Each structure stands twice: as C-alpha cells, then as structure tokens.
Amino acid sequence: MASVHEKLISPVADCAPEQPRNKVTVVGVGQVGMACAFSILSGNYADELALVDVLEDKLEGEMMDLLHGSVFLKTRKIVANKDYSVTANSRIVVVTAGARQQEGESRLNLVQRNVNIFKHIIPQIVKYSPNCVLIVVSNPVDILTYITWKLSGLPKHRVIGSGCNLDSARFRYMMAEKLGIHASSFHGWILGEHGDSSVPVWSGANVAGVCLKSLNPNVGTDKDQENWKDVHKQVVDSAYKIIELKGYTNWAIGLSVADIIESLVKNLGRVHPVSTMVKNKYGINEEVFLSLPCVLNSCGVASVINVTLADDEVAKLRKSAETLWNIQKDLKDV
Amino acid sequence: MVSKLITFHFTEYKRSKVTIVGVGQVGMACAISILQSNIADDVTLIDVMEEKVKGEVMDLQHGSLFLKTSKITAAKDYSDTANSRLCIITAGVRQKEGESRLNLVQRNVEVFKNIIPNLTKYSPNSILLVVSNPVDILTYVAWKLSGFPSHRVLGSGTNLDSARFRFLMGEKLKINSTSVHGYIIGEHGDSSVPVWSGANVAGVNLQSINPEMEQQDPDGWKEIHKKVVDSAYEVIKLKGYTSWAIGLSVSSLTQSILKNLRTVNPVSTLVKDMHGITENVFLSLPCILGSPGVCGVLRQPLQQRESEQLRKSAATLWSIQKDLKL
C-alpha cells in the first residue's frame, strides 16, 4: 500500500543531494561554540551547519535542540558527529575547542593544554575541507592561530584568529555608552595581542570623523583628567569580570564570530581587527599572529590596512611579538 | 569632551520593553533569540542570582555593536522591570532527568509567589508569558496571582511541541518544516493532543490520504507524536537541558505580541467553556496573538477522541490545581 509520502507527493526532479555552498563547521560545542552556532543560524549565513566534539551525547543533544527549532530557522541542514567526515566541504571552520580559561588564569597559561588538542583537530579539518578558511577562537588565540597555521599547512590568508574583534567591539560599546550613542557609530580599534597587552589606537578613535584626540590631546594617556584610558582597562578586564560573575563568556564572542563569518561568506570586504601573520610589519621579525585591521572577503584575509601607529604603540606590538615567540619557540611538535 | 563632541536634543522613551525573569539556559536562550530578532528596544533580565544576571547582561552588552536593541539591563530589583510590555517567566526549578512535569509543581508555585506580584506591581498593563514547567499549571498560577484578565496571561504551552511536530513531519516528507502544518494542542507534555485531522501540506489533509494514520498506522505517523513527547527528556538526557528550540519558540511568540502580528499559535490559554471543559484550567489551543495578548481562540473542530483527551487533561490539571496553596 502506498505510503502517505507517496500519495501526497509527486516527484518531479531527481534531486541528488547537493554540495553545500556555505557550509560552516563549529568545532567544540561548549558555551562559546554553541553561542557561535546560534549566532550563525540567526544570521542565516550558512546553508549547512556541522558540529564536532568529543562528547558524543552533548553533541547529539545540542544538534537535536537546534533541529527542534527548525520552524523558526532558515538553515535546513544541521549535522553533528564525533567523526570529522561530517565536516567535509566546509567553507568556514570555527575552532572553539579547548580548555577554558579558569577564574584568574591568564590566557598564556592555557597554551600547552590546547596545543595537544589542536594536534588532533587541525589535520582532520584540513583533510576534509582543504579549501576552507579557519577561524580560531580558543585561547590564547594569537598563539593558537599560529599553531593552527603551522599544523594546517594552509596559506596564511586562510587562517584567522578572532583576536581583537571582540576587544574592539567591547571598546566601541563602552566608549559609545559614555557618549550616549550606538556602538556602531563609535569608531575605535584595539589591535595587537588579544588580552592584557592589547593596544587601543587612540589616534584613530572618532565619531563621525571627529577624532577624540583633536578634542582632548591627552586622551588615552595618564595625563588625561577625564581618564578615558580606563575604558581600555575595562575592556582588558571584561573577560575576567564576566567569568567571575557567570562562569564563562559566550554571547559577545558568539556575535563577534558570526560578524566575521558574514564578511567571509558574503565576500563583503569589510575591515575587522583579527589576528593575522604580522611578520615584517612594524619591524616584527618573528612569525607571530597579532590583530591588525584586515579586509575580509571570501578568500579570507585579502589585505591588511597599514595603520600609522605611535612609537609607543609599535613598541607594544613588538613586545607582544617577542612574548608570543618566546612561548611559541618552546612548543613541542608544531 | 562629551559636551564638546555632541549637542544633545531630547531624551528617548521606551516603547517595547521585554522583561525576562530567570537567567538560566532557557531564559538566556529566550534573551539571545529576542535580541537577534530585533523585536524589542529594551530587554531587562532579572533573577535571584545577582552575580549571574550581571555577568550575563555584561556579556550581552559587549555584543551591542552587533545588535539593534539599545537597552539591555540587569535589574537590581523589580522596579527596574517597570513598564514592560511583556514579561517572560522562565524562572523555576528545572525538570530533572526522568522527572515528569507535574512533579515540579509545588516547588515552582513558591517561586511564583515571589515573582508574579512584583511583576504586576511594576508593569500593571503588561502581558505575562509563562515558560516554566509544568507550564499549563503555572500559567494558571500566574493568572491567579496576578489578578490580570485571562487574555493577558499565556503559557508557551505546545508552541514548541508543534514546532517539533512540524520538524519531524517535515523530515519524514522531505519538505521544509514551515511548509508542513500541524497542531499539537492541550497539555504541554505527555498528554498533548496531535490534531491529525488538521495536519496538512498545501491544504492536502494527511489523514484524508491515509485514514489509517491514527489506528493501524503502517507508516509510523503515531511514532512522531511519541517522539515529540519524548523530545524534552531525550535532549535533557543528552545535553542536560533544552534551550535553543524553546528560546526560538518564545522569540516567535514575543514577535507576534510586540508587533501586533495576529498570528495563530498554539499557546496555553484559559479554556473554560471550550470543548466542554468546565474547570478553570489553561491548555494550549490555537490563539490569535497581538498587542492585547490573546486576541481570540480558534474554534478548531476536534474529533471525539481529541476533545475527550482535552477534557481528561483539564480534569487532571484541576485535581492538582485545587490543592495548591496560592
């Protein structure tokens, strides 16, 4: 007897399963990974979403929970598996896997723990999606982006660290709040190392092209009576603060990663402060990744904006490069 | 410097404020869904766990650059929730693995006695949307404790069950779930009622193609309803809780209310005098949702067995409700 399916539907085209055009994989279904996944789904950037993790039950549960929301979403295919074959043909792969920063733990302390995890993850990703763009979110992001670049063998324009995209978003939000405007109307860049040693480029901070420095020449310095420098400190302390209050951060990083993905998938050519290979810039001789304003389009990092930095800002970048290299050079099996 | 840079003219006023009570996984999923849909201009979160609320709000605020909701607030007390158009209640103790929804009841009633009077004090004209389980009973409790007219108190009810139902049917027919129509009504949970007589694709009634659907069911359609009922338990077993689907479903209801869309959604509403129900209970029926809240209820023709099931649920709920200390 014919089934309901057969009685209801007359087939017309023999629709063989198509290759996805904008497949995004998220590695790691912890709080950060799932926040990234949800933001990607909300933004309708992917035609297929794949999730990978080692915790099989958690992975299946998260996938099922997302699928149950299908009526409200526009991403038809959501798949999950411990096996990396599920990630095949991804355009973008987001790596959030790894050990989480503990309360008070600095990002640099996470390093060797996460290197060992990446040695397992990265080769598999590249095996199944040799043409993808890799976005590294796990901390310490600048070092792990370097490691990902080394382990993947991909050209440097296809390995991006989420870097200071979030720091800059936080900076823009906090500065905008002080000025009573929306974050998107405050322009300011935090570059360099994601974390304690990030560099707020005060010379570029502006609203509608009006440079804050032209209104207050001391902005960002210790001499500044309005103490705008404190905003940068708040940005640096953000993660620690939030971790202390709620145990982890996820929403802001998820939104910021989806924002990067939008530029990549839609070939927008927008400029984002993300972690890229900076050797030979600003007198840096080491192979390290730091955040600079990068033009992102479908190939990855198409180009880098040459920001004029003050001497002390350049010095900070070079010091970060040195610090990162000191750790990187001692890493085993990279 | 601020005054050098900007000449202020006037201050803003709020129009569409949503308060979410409870910042657990469900509350936060509701929050992020609502924020990413750009339907509210003010989202306020409140919970007894003050540090957690602060941390969650801070995390959301840090995403402001990517959002279009100008105000995200961590309420220090209920006065911060004042003038909300919609209050979403997700607070309460969570279903444990294997625990049926009905077992949660008295635990959550005590929690609601703290929440509801405070919400209504500061937002006397708002709409209450209850998500906490057991949702049908707790929607009744919220209604009683608030003193609000019944059209302004609704429960998320079977909106999620119906979404899951449509997803599963869509998978079976290889059609997008938004093109498969079917309602699950009644009690959210084990005794929900799949209205097979209404299930259709492009107006083609599935039952008319396969009259055996409910009884012999060679195709395994009844399985689908069972899977919907088991869904929450399954997901909880695998990942510890459910969040994303309920968040999306609540956001969809929020959108209908705030934007006065008058969409039809299966939500938990006062069903006394419908389908022969005589008790003051809340069950899910297809409701028209708009700014006033529940603007109307569809008189959905039900088969004998379906309306019997509704009356049975009503009786079960009432037998629990009548003993509650409110």
XYZ file of C-alpha atoms in Angstrom:
660
model
C 0.000 0.000 0.000
C 1.308 3.405 -0.927
C 2.589 5.456 1.975
C 1.331 8.935 2.792
C 4.556 10.287 1.336
C 3.960 8.567 -1.972
C 0.309 9.542 -2.127
C 0.968 13.146 -1.180
C 3.971 13.959 -3.294
C 4.609 13.542 -6.995
C 8.334 13.672 -7.623
C 9.466 15.897 -10.475
C 13.208 16.367 -10.381
C 15.574 13.708 -9.263
C 17.201 15.876 -6.650
C 20.522 14.359 -5.771
C 21.920 15.781 -2.544
C 23.771 18.967 -3.432
C 27.170 20.072 -2.260
C 26.750 22.805 0.301
C 27.831 26.256 -0.863
C 28.275 27.942 2.504
C 28.884 25.198 4.969
C 30.131 26.267 8.345
C 31.591 23.869 10.883
C 31.926 24.666 14.557
C 34.429 22.548 16.448
C 33.589 22.375 20.132
C 30.032 22.561 21.477
C 30.778 24.239 24.762
C 29.242 27.599 25.623
C 31.359 29.505 23.108
C 30.841 27.017 20.291
C 27.089 26.943 20.759
C 26.850 30.717 21.002
C 28.751 30.894 17.694
C 26.469 28.238 16.201
C 23.332 30.048 17.309
C 24.501 33.425 16.017
C 25.411 31.838 12.696
C 21.943 30.297 12.451
C 20.237 33.559 13.452
C 22.127 35.413 10.765
C 21.316 32.867 8.055
C 24.940 32.780 6.906
C 25.235 29.049 6.318
C 23.286 26.585 4.228
C 24.661 23.796 6.349
C 25.960 23.768 9.903
C 28.143 20.964 11.206
C 29.078 20.472 14.857
C 32.002 18.383 16.106
C 33.132 17.500 19.585
C 34.456 14.572 21.573
C 31.491 14.490 23.955
C 29.043 12.427 21.911
C 25.900 12.805 23.996
C 26.310 16.547 24.444
C 26.908 16.866 20.714
C 23.784 14.932 19.815
C 21.700 16.808 22.370
C 22.804 20.203 21.081
C 22.131 19.236 17.476
C 18.693 17.911 18.377
C 17.825 21.068 20.324
C 18.765 23.217 17.315
C 16.853 20.991 14.906
C 13.741 21.281 17.049
C 13.869 24.991 16.308
C 13.837 24.401 12.520
C 10.435 26.004 12.033
C 11.968 29.276 13.227
C 15.230 28.973 11.277
C 16.418 29.127 7.688
C 19.280 26.622 7.788
C 17.924 23.304 6.683
C 20.849 21.030 7.332
C 22.316 20.778 10.814
C 24.568 17.783 11.387
C 26.806 16.618 14.177
C 29.312 13.839 14.679
C 32.431 12.955 16.591
C 33.907 11.887 13.249
C 35.328 14.733 11.173
C 33.905 13.338 7.939
C 30.751 15.247 8.921
C 32.669 18.483 8.351
C 33.569 17.739 4.727
C 33.396 20.606 2.213
C 33.128 23.392 4.753
C 33.798 26.950 3.616
C 34.471 28.094 7.129
C 35.583 26.144 10.160
C 35.407 27.769 13.583
C 37.604 26.217 16.252
C 36.361 26.834 19.777
C 37.543 23.565 21.258
C 39.998 23.552 24.036
C 40.363 24.096 27.697
C 38.575 27.133 29.103
C 40.238 29.996 30.948
C 39.832 29.392 34.696
C 38.960 32.262 37.024
C 42.067 34.430 37.218
C 44.044 32.277 34.770
C 45.836 34.297 32.118
C 45.450 33.222 28.516
C 49.110 32.299 28.152
C 48.754 29.630 30.816
C 46.375 27.636 28.666
C 48.886 27.032 25.923
C 50.331 23.570 26.043
C 46.965 22.118 27.077
C 45.386 23.454 23.930
C 48.281 22.626 21.599
C 47.769 18.946 22.254
C 44.090 19.205 21.465
C 44.805 21.094 18.236
C 47.246 18.447 17.058
C 44.265 16.138 16.918
C 41.764 18.609 15.436
C 43.520 20.650 12.768
C 44.853 17.913 10.457
C 41.402 16.342 10.368
C 39.703 19.607 9.489
C 42.077 20.233 6.620
C 41.767 16.671 5.408
C 38.022 17.065 4.890
C 37.909 20.760 3.928
C 41.202 21.585 2.229
C 39.793 24.839 0.814
C 38.282 26.246 3.973
C 39.038 29.373 5.922
C 39.867 28.552 9.521
C 38.790 30.849 12.324
C 40.461 30.181 15.651
C 38.652 31.330 18.781
C 40.193 29.181 21.515
C 42.590 30.992 23.822
C 45.337 32.056 23.854
C 44.053 32.944 20.421
C 47.131 34.538 18.867
C 49.354 31.580 19.731
C 46.749 29.025 18.777
C 46.209 30.748 15.432
C 49.949 30.399 14.787
C 49.784 26.750 15.767
C 46.752 26.212 13.568
C 48.584 27.807 10.659
C 51.571 25.520 11.215
C 49.577 22.340 11.691
C 47.238 23.018 8.778
C 49.785 23.923 6.129
C 47.222 26.410 4.818
C 48.345 29.724 3.327
C 48.331 32.465 5.938
C 45.399 34.356 4.414
C 43.148 31.416 5.234
C 43.927 31.192 8.929
C 42.334 33.896 11.050
C 42.227 34.368 14.778
C 39.143 36.019 16.288
C 41.746 38.154 18.018
C 40.752 41.680 18.930
C 37.445 41.627 17.061
C 35.731 41.195 20.407
C 38.014 43.603 22.281
C 37.253 46.285 19.714
C 33.516 45.544 19.930
C 33.685 45.921 23.707
C 35.707 49.119 23.345
C 33.236 50.589 20.905
C 30.324 49.656 23.169
C 31.890 51.135 26.283
C 33.046 54.332 24.606
C 29.675 54.735 22.889
C 27.854 54.346 26.210
C 29.902 57.174 27.657
C 28.970 59.325 24.673
C 25.305 58.321 24.568
C 25.438 56.847 21.065
C 25.221 53.408 19.468
C 28.353 51.269 19.405
C 28.300 51.123 15.614
C 28.686 54.899 15.449
C 31.780 54.960 17.579
C 34.908 54.035 15.658
C 37.913 52.774 17.520
C 40.365 49.952 17.083
C 42.092 47.718 19.568
C 44.959 45.879 17.913
C 47.813 43.563 18.723
C 47.587 40.812 21.275
C 44.124 39.734 22.378
C 44.121 40.182 26.111
C 46.160 42.026 28.682
C 48.596 43.618 26.245
C 46.148 44.767 23.577
C 46.744 48.209 22.066
C 43.942 50.797 21.875
C 44.743 53.050 18.949
C 43.565 56.344 20.462
C 44.744 58.363 17.483
C 42.072 56.731 15.354
C 39.195 56.878 17.826
C 36.441 59.028 16.327
C 32.745 59.758 15.959
C 31.606 60.981 12.553
C 35.226 61.588 11.654
C 35.792 63.824 14.667
C 38.924 62.490 16.329
C 38.663 62.391 20.096
C 42.321 63.322 20.222
C 41.616 66.615 18.489
C 39.143 67.472 21.253
C 41.322 66.168 24.061
C 45.018 65.766 23.171
C 45.622 63.781 26.330
C 43.036 61.140 25.572
C 44.325 57.678 26.413
C 47.304 58.924 28.368
C 47.923 59.017 32.099
C 47.717 62.813 31.992
C 44.105 62.722 30.839
C 41.889 64.220 33.539
C 38.834 62.519 32.052
C 40.695 59.188 32.344
C 39.491 57.721 29.044
C 42.335 55.221 29.371
C 40.262 53.420 31.959
C 37.909 52.257 29.219
C 40.680 50.186 27.707
C 41.424 48.725 31.102
C 37.777 47.755 31.412
C 37.979 46.034 28.038
C 41.003 44.026 29.145
C 39.317 43.074 32.405
C 35.995 42.215 30.716
C 36.547 38.524 30.254
C 37.838 38.021 33.769
C 34.954 40.066 35.172
C 32.291 38.140 33.310
C 33.872 34.788 34.114
C 33.806 35.780 37.787
C 30.113 36.666 37.551
C 28.672 33.955 35.339
C 31.422 31.372 34.953
C 32.287 31.918 31.275
C 31.674 34.365 28.409
C 29.782 33.325 25.305
C 27.205 35.762 23.849
C 29.537 38.567 22.803
C 32.169 36.237 21.362
C 29.442 34.321 19.500
C 28.098 37.507 17.952
C 31.577 38.718 17.043
C 32.498 35.438 15.323
C 29.247 35.477 13.337
C 30.133 39.013 12.276
C 33.469 37.808 10.880
C 31.756 34.924 9.125
C 29.281 37.290 7.497
C 32.126 39.142 5.818
C 33.770 35.929 4.643
C 30.670 34.172 3.384
C 29.188 37.229 1.686
C 32.508 38.387 0.287
C 31.926 41.790 1.840
C 35.444 43.138 2.067
C 34.736 44.731 5.450
C 37.644 45.552 7.720
C 37.907 43.670 11.004
C 40.602 43.631 13.679
C 41.515 39.968 13.531
C 44.648 38.013 14.242
C 46.854 37.595 11.187
C 50.502 36.832 10.423
C 52.401 40.061 11.103
C 55.997 39.182 10.362
C 57.725 42.036 8.552
C 55.241 44.615 9.722
C 56.143 47.269 12.284
C 59.649 45.835 12.493
C 58.414 42.477 13.759
C 60.799 39.675 12.799
C 59.044 36.756 14.417
C 56.402 34.543 12.874
C 53.579 35.565 15.135
C 49.912 36.381 14.760
C 48.552 39.663 16.089
C 45.405 41.626 15.334
C 45.540 44.255 12.627
C 42.696 45.705 10.570
C 42.151 43.078 7.877
C 39.992 43.253 4.799
C 37.947 40.050 4.863
C 36.319 38.561 1.824
C 35.616 35.091 0.510
C 39.290 34.169 0.172
C 39.991 35.089 3.775
C 42.356 37.925 4.608
C 42.585 39.795 1.321
C 44.721 42.616 2.648
C 45.812 44.471 5.751
C 45.325 48.165 6.458
C 48.587 49.955 7.213
C 47.746 51.873 10.367
C 50.063 54.662 11.392
C 50.920 53.845 14.955
C 52.602 55.981 17.539
C 56.053 54.877 18.693
C 54.792 53.532 21.978
C 52.053 51.597 20.183
C 54.617 49.997 17.836
C 56.774 49.188 20.814
C 53.842 47.381 22.446
C 53.231 45.307 19.325
C 56.876 44.337 19.133
C 56.917 43.401 22.793
C 53.848 41.211 22.286
C 55.524 39.575 19.311
C 58.545 38.821 21.440
C 56.454 37.400 24.269
C 54.426 35.231 21.937
C 57.514 33.974 20.155
C 59.153 33.090 23.461
C 56.297 30.736 24.162
C 55.879 29.506 20.614
C 59.506 28.539 20.110
C 59.358 26.078 23.003
C 56.193 24.338 21.932
C 56.593 20.680 21.125
C 55.621 19.126 17.811
C 54.326 22.110 15.963
C 34.835 66.140 25.910
C 31.383 64.654 25.533
C 29.804 68.087 25.579
C 32.403 69.304 23.078
C 31.535 66.487 20.732
C 27.795 66.208 20.981
C 24.885 68.609 21.334
C 22.043 66.668 22.885
C 18.482 67.459 21.939
C 15.988 65.195 23.609
C 15.856 62.001 25.541
C 14.376 58.752 24.281
C 11.323 56.970 25.530
C 10.757 53.263 25.626
C 8.189 51.566 23.523
C 8.740 47.839 23.527
C 10.245 46.600 26.722
C 10.558 42.920 27.486
C 11.460 41.580 30.909
C 12.820 38.069 31.234
C 12.650 36.504 34.663
C 15.260 33.811 35.129
C 18.703 33.746 33.515
C 19.216 30.004 33.314
C 19.733 28.290 29.996
C 16.111 28.806 28.912
C 15.958 32.450 29.940
C 19.214 33.262 28.185
C 18.206 31.398 25.043
C 15.000 33.480 25.015
C 17.095 36.604 25.529
C 19.556 35.960 22.705
C 16.766 34.919 20.324
C 14.802 38.066 21.068
C 17.903 40.236 20.749
C 18.912 38.718 17.428
C 15.402 39.177 16.028
C 15.411 42.915 16.748
C 11.910 42.954 18.153
C 12.352 44.776 21.456
C 14.055 48.066 22.176
C 14.628 47.271 25.826
C 15.430 43.883 27.332
C 15.666 43.609 31.109
C 16.839 40.469 32.873
C 16.102 39.626 36.483
C 16.970 36.657 38.684
C 17.670 35.903 42.323
C 21.270 35.106 41.380
C 22.527 38.693 41.147
C 26.077 37.997 40.011
C 24.868 35.706 37.259
C 22.451 38.337 35.931
C 25.181 40.961 35.993
C 27.568 38.674 34.132
C 25.016 37.661 31.528
C 23.949 41.234 30.850
C 27.550 42.385 30.629
C 28.256 39.658 28.090
C 25.212 40.674 26.021
C 26.086 44.370 26.235
C 29.547 43.615 24.923
C 27.814 42.360 21.810
C 25.967 45.696 21.351
C 27.934 46.505 18.222
C 26.277 43.546 16.524
C 22.790 44.106 17.922
C 19.967 46.565 17.406
C 18.468 46.615 20.885
C 19.557 49.793 22.543
C 18.923 48.908 26.159
C 19.944 45.683 27.883
C 19.626 45.904 31.650
C 20.403 43.767 34.674
C 17.594 44.526 37.111
C 18.740 45.122 40.646
C 15.180 44.762 41.842
C 11.746 44.607 40.301
C 11.452 48.381 39.972
C 13.852 48.035 37.040
C 11.286 45.909 35.237
C 8.721 48.707 35.297
C 6.667 49.486 32.196
C 7.338 46.236 30.400
C 5.015 45.324 27.567
C 5.787 41.668 28.010
C 7.144 39.685 30.955
C 8.555 36.258 30.198
C 8.840 33.935 33.168
C 11.390 31.164 32.835
C 12.363 31.057 36.478
C 11.808 27.975 38.469
C 13.390 24.697 39.168
C 14.343 22.596 36.174
C 12.927 19.206 35.233
C 15.329 16.536 36.471
C 16.213 13.532 34.299
C 13.119 11.344 34.259
C 11.039 13.758 36.361
C 7.609 14.395 34.902
C 6.470 17.980 34.622
C 3.683 17.550 37.142
C 6.191 16.716 39.852
C 7.695 20.165 39.691
C 4.520 21.906 40.754
C 4.557 22.995 44.336
C 8.277 23.834 44.123
C 7.552 26.321 41.400
C 4.403 27.749 42.960
C 6.510 29.104 45.834
C 8.901 30.680 43.369
C 5.987 32.323 41.519
C 4.595 33.798 44.709
C 7.745 35.918 44.812
C 7.782 36.799 41.160
C 4.271 37.477 39.913
C 3.066 40.121 42.399
C 6.319 42.017 41.850
C 5.980 41.957 38.085
C 2.389 43.117 38.142
C 3.136 45.862 40.625
C 5.611 47.495 38.250
C 4.038 46.555 34.921
C 0.309 46.513 35.629
C -0.558 46.648 31.937
C 1.833 44.013 30.710
C 1.298 40.586 29.252
C 2.678 37.598 31.129
C 4.199 34.736 29.147
C 4.924 31.720 31.301
C 7.548 29.211 30.167
C 8.465 27.436 33.392
C 7.143 23.896 33.753
C 4.606 22.486 34.298
C 3.580 25.352 32.059
C -0.183 24.885 31.990
C -0.485 24.795 35.765
C 1.995 27.599 36.259
C 0.159 29.774 33.746
C -2.965 29.244 35.859
C -0.943 30.129 38.963
C 0.410 33.269 37.299
C -3.107 34.258 36.283
C -4.420 33.809 39.820
C -1.519 35.582 41.488
C -1.546 38.479 39.017
C -5.228 39.289 39.018
C -4.839 40.052 35.293
C -7.646 39.396 32.803
C -7.061 35.998 31.229
C -6.206 37.371 27.771
C -3.054 38.894 29.233
C -1.678 35.686 30.707
C -0.485 32.936 28.415
C 1.835 29.970 28.543
C 4.337 28.904 25.906
C 2.388 25.648 26.003
C 2.510 23.461 22.934
C 4.078 26.100 20.666
C 7.319 24.168 20.982
C 5.651 20.747 20.733
C 4.014 21.870 17.493
C 7.351 23.147 16.171
C 8.946 19.786 16.960
C 5.967 18.020 15.386
C 6.341 20.024 12.197
C 10.090 19.419 12.153
C 9.656 15.656 12.456
C 6.893 15.520 9.864
C 8.979 17.675 7.575
C 11.860 15.237 7.913
C 9.567 12.337 7.064
C 8.138 14.031 3.985
C 11.427 15.690 2.997
C 9.738 19.056 2.992
C 10.726 22.175 4.919
C 9.007 22.175 8.293
C 7.492 25.594 7.608
C 5.503 24.038 4.783
C 4.095 21.263 6.914
C 1.171 22.326 9.028
C 0.012 20.567 12.129
C -1.022 21.478 15.622
C -0.366 19.797 18.895
C -2.763 21.168 21.471
C -3.837 20.587 25.019
C -1.442 19.844 27.802
C 2.237 20.549 27.136
C 3.910 17.234 27.736
C 2.920 13.619 27.974
C -0.804 14.098 27.317
C -0.577 16.562 24.456
C -3.028 16.039 21.594
C -1.829 15.868 17.963
C -4.691 17.122 15.825
C -4.208 14.725 12.940
C -7.418 15.935 11.321
C -5.692 19.242 10.682
C -2.245 18.039 9.628
C -1.697 19.092 6.034
C 0.706 20.110 3.309
C -0.563 22.701 0.853
C -4.041 22.154 2.194
C -3.878 18.414 1.471
C -5.059 16.768 4.614
C -2.693 13.906 5.551
C -5.445 11.973 7.219
C -7.546 12.095 4.065
C -4.711 10.388 2.208
C -4.186 7.859 4.916
C -7.277 7.271 7.043
C -5.382 4.547 8.928
C -2.975 7.175 10.225
C -4.050 7.042 13.806
C -5.092 3.466 14.242
C -3.104 0.872 12.325
C -0.581 3.485 11.356
C 1.567 1.377 8.998
C 3.665 4.414 8.139
C 4.699 5.158 11.685
C 2.996 8.529 11.981
C 1.874 7.995 15.571
C 5.547 7.486 16.370
C 6.068 11.120 15.522
C 3.803 12.321 18.293
C 5.523 9.985 20.712
C 8.883 11.380 19.660
C 7.614 14.895 20.289
C 6.514 13.956 23.795
C 9.844 12.265 24.463
C 11.849 15.137 22.931
C 12.495 17.106 26.064
C 13.509 14.031 28.041
C 15.815 12.941 25.211
C 17.562 16.251 24.856
C 17.896 16.596 28.628
C 19.437 13.149 28.800
C 21.962 14.079 26.114
C 22.929 17.648 26.958
C 21.495 18.232 30.406
C 18.715 20.701 29.490
C 16.906 22.126 26.453
C 17.377 25.744 25.450
C 17.662 26.647 21.772
C 14.303 25.426 20.499
C 12.326 26.876 23.395
C 14.240 30.153 23.027
C 13.354 30.384 19.360
C 9.730 29.484 20.035
C 9.393 32.147 22.745
C 11.007 34.728 20.489
C 8.459 33.926 17.813
C 5.584 34.474 20.279
C 7.232 37.687 21.507
C 7.404 38.983 17.984
C 3.705 38.328 17.393
C 2.747 40.157 20.569
C 5.071 43.143 20.307
C 4.381 43.726 16.654
C 0.671 43.002 16.912
C 1.008 40.447 14.153
C -2.160 38.496 14.945
C -0.532 35.197 14.038
C -2.113 31.951 15.157
C -0.046 29.995 17.658
C -0.845 27.070 19.928
C -0.344 28.615 23.353
C -1.699 27.896 26.780
C -4.816 29.924 27.453
C -7.865 29.762 29.732
C -10.036 27.102 28.126
C -13.019 27.021 30.425
C -16.211 26.660 28.400
C -14.393 25.415 25.322
C -14.659 21.853 24.074
C -16.930 21.050 27.021
C -14.305 21.955 29.621
C -15.812 23.220 32.849
C -12.733 23.771 35.007
C -10.638 26.925 35.267
C -7.609 25.460 33.543
C -5.097 26.587 30.938
C -4.437 24.363 27.944
C -2.994 25.074 24.522
C -5.356 25.940 21.713
C -4.660 27.873 18.514
C -4.746 31.521 19.635
C -4.505 34.788 17.778
C -1.679 36.779 19.365
C -1.312 40.531 19.213
C -0.573 43.550 21.386
C -3.519 42.944 23.716
C -2.259 39.384 24.262
C -4.605 36.573 23.310
C -6.995 38.323 20.944
C -9.008 35.274 20.082
C -9.087 31.485 20.124
C -9.775 29.406 17.053
C -12.809 27.168 17.280
C -10.898 24.191 15.934
C -13.209 21.288 15.101
C -11.923 18.307 17.030
C -12.703 14.659 16.767
C -14.451 12.975 19.671
C -11.239 11.347 20.928
C -9.315 14.603 20.737
C -11.799 16.666 22.755
C -12.121 13.813 25.234
C -8.387 13.948 25.763
C -8.578 17.677 26.370
C -11.292 17.195 28.968
C -9.240 14.457 30.603
C -6.193 16.775 30.793
C -8.402 19.509 32.213
C -9.574 17.164 34.941
C -6.007 16.062 35.744
C -4.745 19.626 35.914
C -7.657 20.706 38.082
C -7.101 17.866 40.513
C -3.584 19.242 41.105
C -4.555 22.900 40.977
C -7.349 22.676 43.522
C -4.886 21.560 46.189
C -2.319 24.252 45.521
C -1.671 26.753 48.255
C -1.841 30.057 46.401
